[in-house]
Amino acid sequence: MTFLLRTLSLSYVRRHIAKTLLTLLGVVVGVATFSAIRSAQGTLVKGIRSTVDRVAGKAHLQINMVGGVPEEVQERIRELPGIRATSPVIEQIVVPERSELGSLMVIGIDLLGDREMREYGFEGEDADLDDPLLFLAQPDSAVFTRDFAERAGLKAGETISVRVPTGVKRVAARGLLTPKGFSEAFGGNLMVVDVYAAQELFGRGRRFDRLDVRLTEGTTIAQGTATLEKALGPAYRVETPERRGEQMERSVNNFVAGFNVSSGFALSIGTFLIFNAFNVAVNRRRRDIGTLRALGATPRQVQALFLVEALVVGIVGGVLGCLAGAAISQGFLQMMGQTTETVYGVTTSGGVAGLPPGIALQSMALGVLASLAGAWGPALAASRISPTEAFAKGTFQARLSGKALPRIAAGVVAFGCAILLAVRPPYGGNPLILSVIALGGVGLVFLVGPLSRLLLRLLSPLLIRFVPVAGRLCSDALLGAPRRTSGTVMAMALSLTFVLGLGGYMGSMKATMVRWMDDSFTCDLFVRASANFNRPDFLFPGKLREDLLNVPGVRAVESYRGIRPMYQGHQILLGSIEIEPLLERVKNQYFQGNDESVRQGVARQGGCFVSENFYQRFKLGVGQEVELVTPTGLARFPIAAVVRDYSSDQGAVFIDRATFLRYWQDDRVDIYDVSVAGGVDAGQVRNLIRAKLAGKYPALVTTRQEFVAEIAKAIDAFYAIMRVTVFLALAVAFLGIVTSLLISVAERTREIGVLKALGAIPSQIVRSIIVEALIIALVGLVVAIPAGNLFAAFMEGAVAEFFTGWSMPHHYPWDILVQLFIALPVVSALAAWIPARQAGKLKITEAIEYE
Amino acid sequence: MHIRRSYKGCPVWIAAVALLSVFFAGIASAAPDARALLKESENRHRTRTQQYAGDLTVVNKDGKVRKKGWKSFREGYAGDAKNLIRFTDPPEVKGVGFLSISRPGLQNPDQWLYLPSMKRERRIAAQDRDASFVGTDFNYEDMEEFDHEKYKVALQGEQTVEGHPCHVITAIPLEKGGKSVYEKKILYLRKDIIYLLREDLYRKGEKEPGKRLVLSDLQNVDGHWVAKKWEMSDLKKGSKTTVLLKEIAFDRPQPGSRFTLQNLNREGGD
């Protein structure tokens, strides 16, 4: 085998270095995408868990309540049996004015007694904080980690400006933490402040974000949990820090899981490139194979030879892919981090995404597998070449093309099953998604070859008519090498299916949400305290509504408050607002009930209306009740209507503000919806509101258009990484065209020489190569249009419904299609440029001698 | 009694001292009993009220010095004591207040700290009793009135401190109800006036005292003995806090509202 590898394989590689490198590049890009996404995903999740764990310190349990834990709860639990210590915590992300320093996690804790809970690592001058009394007595006091202080050039006693909800605030570093334990949380970008100062700073009122609890020795977690749950009632969540970390991880995992599909696509496309390359390599070396067989090599040895080559390509490509993946994973991590913060309100330290050995091995294994899978068919075909066949030109290809019918049948069956599964799913979730994608992929693989040949035959007369010489040359080249053509078309079709499918899904989602926002967000101005839609950085006091109503030009103000309680294991949204005035201005799309039933049932009788996805997920509609745990006890809210709503991917319940105040006894507000009087300029009212709130409250006053644009931006951020993976898939397909054309030119060297000898001019040869590239792209696109449409429909239907319960009308991605029709010819022509030049420059004598 | 007040006004240490003074004379000829000594000390030094101004100096192990000033007011004694401290100096901490109100039985007293910047009080939890009292070498437990009823006491013998013969008494906290930071306290009572001169404080698990309180510069004010200088040393950290008492007065009437949360939260309220 070593001998065979040295003589047959190495000599081939030496003669075709460029082609080998391009083949390798297919694996590299696939593995790089996969490993980068997995590394970034791993670092993101690890960062979330690590921050939760480190900040939790020695806490065994954490007490949370939707909307915050009232201060008095700490007094209630202090004396309970088994409780050694309790400590209030407020967490908030802020950004220093010097944004290059990165986000800072502000931890508000009670410095008087928090050492029972966390190791602070004060050393030297800071052994007991510089002056604890001074720290507590000065509201601008903060403690930073030494690491952060060094990066910021901050010394004890000096100040730094940070952006907090109320504006830019200077805080003084009264002590520095040595980086160990707690102070390593959030990558060391930590700012510790007094918890009561944090209440003031972040509008928490007399509430904490949570209470950390340390149990006495001998008290088990179960005992502690039971004691606390009994004392506090069901409105409070008592859980271990690990569980809280897991929960945050789960919500983020839903988001990152989608990237596995993306990287899977990239690897699949790479597999087809390898298939293509090996297929051609077998063709190119069939005489060598014949010689070997004549000299006594067994079919198994021949197959093994090609598989070992694939293994080497897989390993080398895997290693290079991992290195490239490690290099780009940081970019992915940043994008993922921004999205999880914007969409889920979960922030991580944005640590450094390395390449853990586990992921490196996994990625390399996938690279090798993809390579072996791609080479399997060609290797098998090579092993079946008889010595006599090997020396007869053209026999090999002709024999293979005879197997079209069973492949078409298999493709139709697989594709049909995929469609059937998607339309009438017998089961749901990830198994369904995987089954549909796998069956659809297999179907596509089987059908692409025959389909592309059919399309090429149909296109051939047209080509010959419009570009007589180049068209004929190109159509002969494509139809004469069905395996190479179908491999390239397959890679192209897969990536375009991916682009159209995901693009279509993203477009539908965005269009649907924009339309919903147009119907729902109908007031003139939104007065918000938090830039993040899912993590309230600050809440307004309820009394501010009266002040806003007194602003000249303001006609009406509604107070919206959204909290995210757990409901049957899902973190749903519970929104509250003054319902009656809201109904006057919004256009709800009802699945059940109507405006009147909402007016009666919600505004007047204290019931609720729910979102369509809540109805789908929990099977609760009009006539039934939503049972929610409130601070005042368990409460049941009769459902008055089911509406289309995209506020939460886990389901939303809406109640009247009066009902919320009655049960939750918390009058704080997230957003004030302001409507201005007729004929009044909203811009002027905005300025008046800004002036009124200046210095007192943070106020992001946005017009309706700005508000909608901001949400649309958040949606775009959500899909940003998907776009990158789509781009990578296209890059792999582009490589496919280059490789395919290089191989095509090499294959036809002698033919090109003969053509030139017969009078063909270089420009005709160049044109024929470029046309070949265009045709491959066009055929790939034609195959991908229906496949992409089906994929988009599947994503919008079964997948979206499984993850969010949302239904959305399909919007065909015309925009993407138009972009592809413009971009593909340009990209294909570019891909053809080098092979075409190579063909154009071939010397007749050398070309005719080429074998 | 007198000594007791000084004990009260600030750290724990003084209380023990005070208890002992009275008793000593009466039992000079008999074999003394620790509980009886402490009761006698309390009886002799008990005052209705006490107030003083304190100059506080904290010197850390590197020699860095921080100074503060406070005013202290006490009403009651030992198990029924109420104590208010208001910081007067430096300007950054002026107005910071501390209120401690004893609770019956073996329960720990209620304690609150008021921060003018927050305009609100914060309760000191039992878990925080070992935390440094505003950066000094006293902790919140040291700021409580010493009440011998909360300790199991035993006479260990005699020893001379600063040239004065002293009774040496071991006090071990009774843990039913309340919680103590300390495993053991050793009190040194001057025999002639049954006044505390020194206290060695052992945290849980410590073989050697972690902290030591020394009372000195004893003077008789308004007929009551009082140590005008207190020194609390953290023997492990190597830091030391000294309080010098000025403007000492006993048994002056205190307004009833002085020892309330409302008063604590009143800006500048004494």
Coordinates of C-alpha atoms in Angstrom, one line a residue, chain A residues 552-766:
Chain A
P552 CA -48.2 69.6 26.3
G553 CA -49.4 67.8 23.2
V554 CA -49.7 64.4 24.8
R555 CA -53.1 62.9 24.3
A556 CA -52.8 59.5 25.9
V557 CA -50.3 57.3 27.7
E558 CA -50.4 53.6 28.4
S559 CA -48.0 51.8 30.7
Y560 CA -46.6 48.6 29.5
R561 CA -44.9 46.1 31.8
G562 CA -43.5 42.8 30.7
I563 CA -42.3 40.1 33.0
R564 CA -41.1 36.6 32.2
P565 CA -42.5 34.0 34.6
M566 CA -42.1 30.3 34.2
Y567 CA -45.1 28.5 32.9
Q568 CA -45.0 24.7 32.7
G569 CA -41.3 24.8 32.2
H570 CA -41.2 27.6 29.7
Q571 CA -40.3 31.2 30.3
I572 CA -43.3 32.9 28.8
L573 CA -44.0 36.6 28.6
L574 CA -46.7 38.2 30.7
G575 CA -47.5 41.6 29.4
S576 CA -49.7 44.1 31.0
I577 CA -51.1 47.4 29.7
E578 CA -54.2 49.5 29.9
I579 CA -56.3 47.4 27.6
E580 CA -59.3 49.6 26.7
P581 CA -57.3 52.5 25.2
L582 CA -55.0 50.0 23.5
L583 CA -57.9 48.4 21.7
E584 CA -58.8 51.7 20.3
R585 CA -55.5 51.9 18.4
V586 CA -54.2 48.5 17.6
K587 CA -55.3 46.0 14.9
N588 CA -55.2 42.5 16.4
Q589 CA -55.4 39.5 14.2
Y590 CA -57.6 37.1 16.1
F591 CA -57.6 33.3 15.9
Q592 CA -60.2 33.1 18.6
G593 CA -62.3 35.9 20.1
N594 CA -62.4 39.5 19.0
D595 CA -62.0 43.1 20.3
E596 CA -65.2 42.9 22.2
S597 CA -64.3 39.7 24.0
V598 CA -61.0 41.3 25.0
R599 CA -62.7 44.4 26.2
Q600 CA -65.1 42.5 28.3
G601 CA -63.0 39.6 29.4
V602 CA -59.6 41.3 29.9
A603 CA -60.3 45.0 30.6
R604 CA -63.4 44.6 32.6
Q605 CA -63.4 41.1 34.1
G606 CA -59.7 40.6 34.8
G607 CA -59.0 37.8 32.3
C608 CA -56.3 37.5 29.7
F609 CA -55.7 37.0 26.0
V610 CA -52.9 34.8 24.8
S611 CA -50.7 34.6 21.8
E612 CA -51.2 32.0 19.1
N613 CA -47.9 30.2 20.0
F614 CA -49.0 30.1 23.6
Y615 CA -52.3 28.5 22.4
Q616 CA -50.3 26.0 20.2
R617 CA -47.8 25.1 22.9
F618 CA -50.1 24.7 25.9
K619 CA -53.3 23.9 24.1
L620 CA -55.2 26.6 26.0
G621 CA -57.7 28.8 24.2
V622 CA -60.9 30.8 24.8
G623 CA -63.0 29.3 27.5
Q624 CA -60.0 28.0 29.4
E625 CA -57.9 29.5 32.0
V626 CA -54.2 30.4 32.5
E627 CA -53.1 29.6 36.0
L628 CA -50.2 31.8 37.1
V629 CA -48.3 32.0 40.3
T630 CA -48.4 35.6 41.6
P631 CA -46.8 37.2 44.7
T632 CA -50.3 37.3 46.2
G633 CA -50.9 33.6 45.5
L634 CA -52.1 31.4 42.7
A635 CA -54.4 33.2 40.2
R636 CA -56.5 32.0 37.3
F637 CA -57.1 34.2 34.3
P638 CA -59.9 33.2 31.9
I639 CA -58.7 33.4 28.2
A640 CA -60.8 35.9 26.2
A641 CA -59.0 35.7 22.9
V642 CA -56.1 34.2 21.0
V643 CA -54.2 36.7 18.8
R644 CA -51.3 36.6 16.4
D645 CA -48.4 37.9 18.5
Y646 CA -44.6 37.6 18.1
S647 CA -43.5 39.1 21.4
S648 CA -42.1 35.9 22.8
D649 CA -41.0 32.7 21.2
Q650 CA -42.2 30.7 24.2
G651 CA -45.7 32.2 24.3
A652 CA -47.3 35.4 25.7
V653 CA -50.2 36.2 28.0
F654 CA -51.6 39.7 28.2
I655 CA -53.6 41.2 31.1
D656 CA -54.9 44.6 32.0
R657 CA -52.6 46.8 34.0
A658 CA -55.1 47.0 36.8
T659 CA -55.1 43.2 37.1
F660 CA -51.3 43.2 37.1
L661 CA -51.2 45.8 39.9
R662 CA -53.7 43.8 41.9
Y663 CA -51.9 40.5 41.7
W664 CA -48.2 41.5 41.4
Q665 CA -48.3 44.7 43.5
D666 CA -45.5 46.2 41.4
D667 CA -46.3 49.4 39.6
R668 CA -43.0 49.8 37.7
V669 CA -43.2 50.3 34.0
D670 CA -41.0 49.1 31.1
I671 CA -42.3 51.3 28.3
Y672 CA -44.8 54.2 28.2
D673 CA -46.7 54.2 24.9
V674 CA -47.4 57.9 24.2
S675 CA -50.0 59.1 21.7
V676 CA -49.9 62.8 20.7
A677 CA -52.9 65.0 20.0
G678 CA -54.0 65.5 16.4
G679 CA -52.0 68.1 14.5
V680 CA -49.2 68.1 17.1
D681 CA -45.7 67.3 15.9
A682 CA -44.4 64.1 17.6
G683 CA -40.9 65.4 17.4
Q684 CA -41.7 68.4 19.5
V685 CA -43.4 66.3 22.1
R686 CA -40.4 64.0 22.1
N687 CA -38.2 67.0 22.9
L688 CA -40.5 68.1 25.7
I689 CA -40.5 64.6 27.2
R690 CA -36.7 64.4 27.0
A691 CA -36.5 67.7 28.8
K692 CA -38.9 66.6 31.5
L693 CA -37.1 63.4 32.2
A694 CA -33.5 64.8 31.9
G695 CA -31.4 64.1 34.9
K696 CA -34.2 62.2 36.6
Y697 CA -34.7 59.0 34.6
P698 CA -33.1 57.3 31.7
A699 CA -35.3 57.9 28.7
L700 CA -35.0 56.5 25.2
V701 CA -37.8 58.3 23.5
T702 CA -38.3 56.8 20.0
T703 CA -40.9 57.4 17.3
R704 CA -42.9 54.4 16.1
Q705 CA -40.7 54.1 13.0
E706 CA -37.5 54.2 15.0
F707 CA -39.0 51.6 17.5
V708 CA -39.9 49.2 14.7
A709 CA -36.6 49.8 13.0
E710 CA -34.8 48.9 16.3
I711 CA -36.7 45.6 16.6
A712 CA -36.0 44.9 12.9
K713 CA -32.4 45.4 13.7
A714 CA -32.6 43.0 16.6
I715 CA -34.1 40.4 14.2
D716 CA -31.3 41.0 11.7
A717 CA -28.8 40.5 14.5
F718 CA -30.4 37.2 15.3
Y719 CA -29.8 36.0 11.8
A720 CA -26.4 37.6 11.3
I721 CA -24.5 34.4 11.9
M722 CA -26.8 32.5 9.7
R723 CA -26.0 34.9 7.0
V724 CA -22.3 34.3 7.5
T725 CA -22.8 30.6 7.2
V726 CA -24.8 31.1 4.1
F727 CA -21.9 33.0 2.7
L728 CA -19.5 30.3 3.6
A729 CA -21.7 27.7 1.9
L730 CA -21.6 29.9 -1.2
A731 CA -17.8 30.1 -0.9
V732 CA -17.6 26.3 -0.8
A733 CA -19.8 26.2 -3.9
F734 CA -17.6 28.7 -5.6
L735 CA -14.6 26.6 -4.9
G736 CA -16.5 23.7 -6.4
I737 CA -16.9 25.6 -9.7
V738 CA -13.2 26.5 -9.8
T739 CA -12.2 22.9 -9.0
S740 CA -14.6 21.5 -11.5
L741 CA -13.5 23.8 -14.3
L742 CA -9.8 23.3 -13.6
I743 CA -10.4 19.6 -13.8
S744 CA -12.5 20.0 -16.9
V745 CA -9.7 22.0 -18.6
A746 CA -7.2 19.4 -17.6
E747 CA -9.4 16.6 -18.8
R748 CA -9.9 18.2 -22.1
T749 CA -6.3 19.4 -22.7
R750 CA -5.8 17.1 -25.6
E751 CA -9.3 18.0 -27.0
I752 CA -8.6 21.7 -26.6
G753 CA -5.3 21.2 -28.5
V754 CA -7.1 19.4 -31.3
L755 CA -9.7 22.2 -31.5
K756 CA -7.0 24.8 -31.6
A757 CA -5.2 22.8 -34.3
L758 CA -8.5 22.8 -36.3
G759 CA -8.7 26.6 -36.0
A760 CA -10.4 27.4 -32.8
I761 CA -9.2 30.7 -31.4
P762 CA -8.3 31.2 -27.7
S763 CA -11.3 33.6 -27.1
Q764 CA -13.7 30.8 -28.2
I765 CA -12.0 28.4 -25.8
V766 CA -12.1 30.9 -23.0

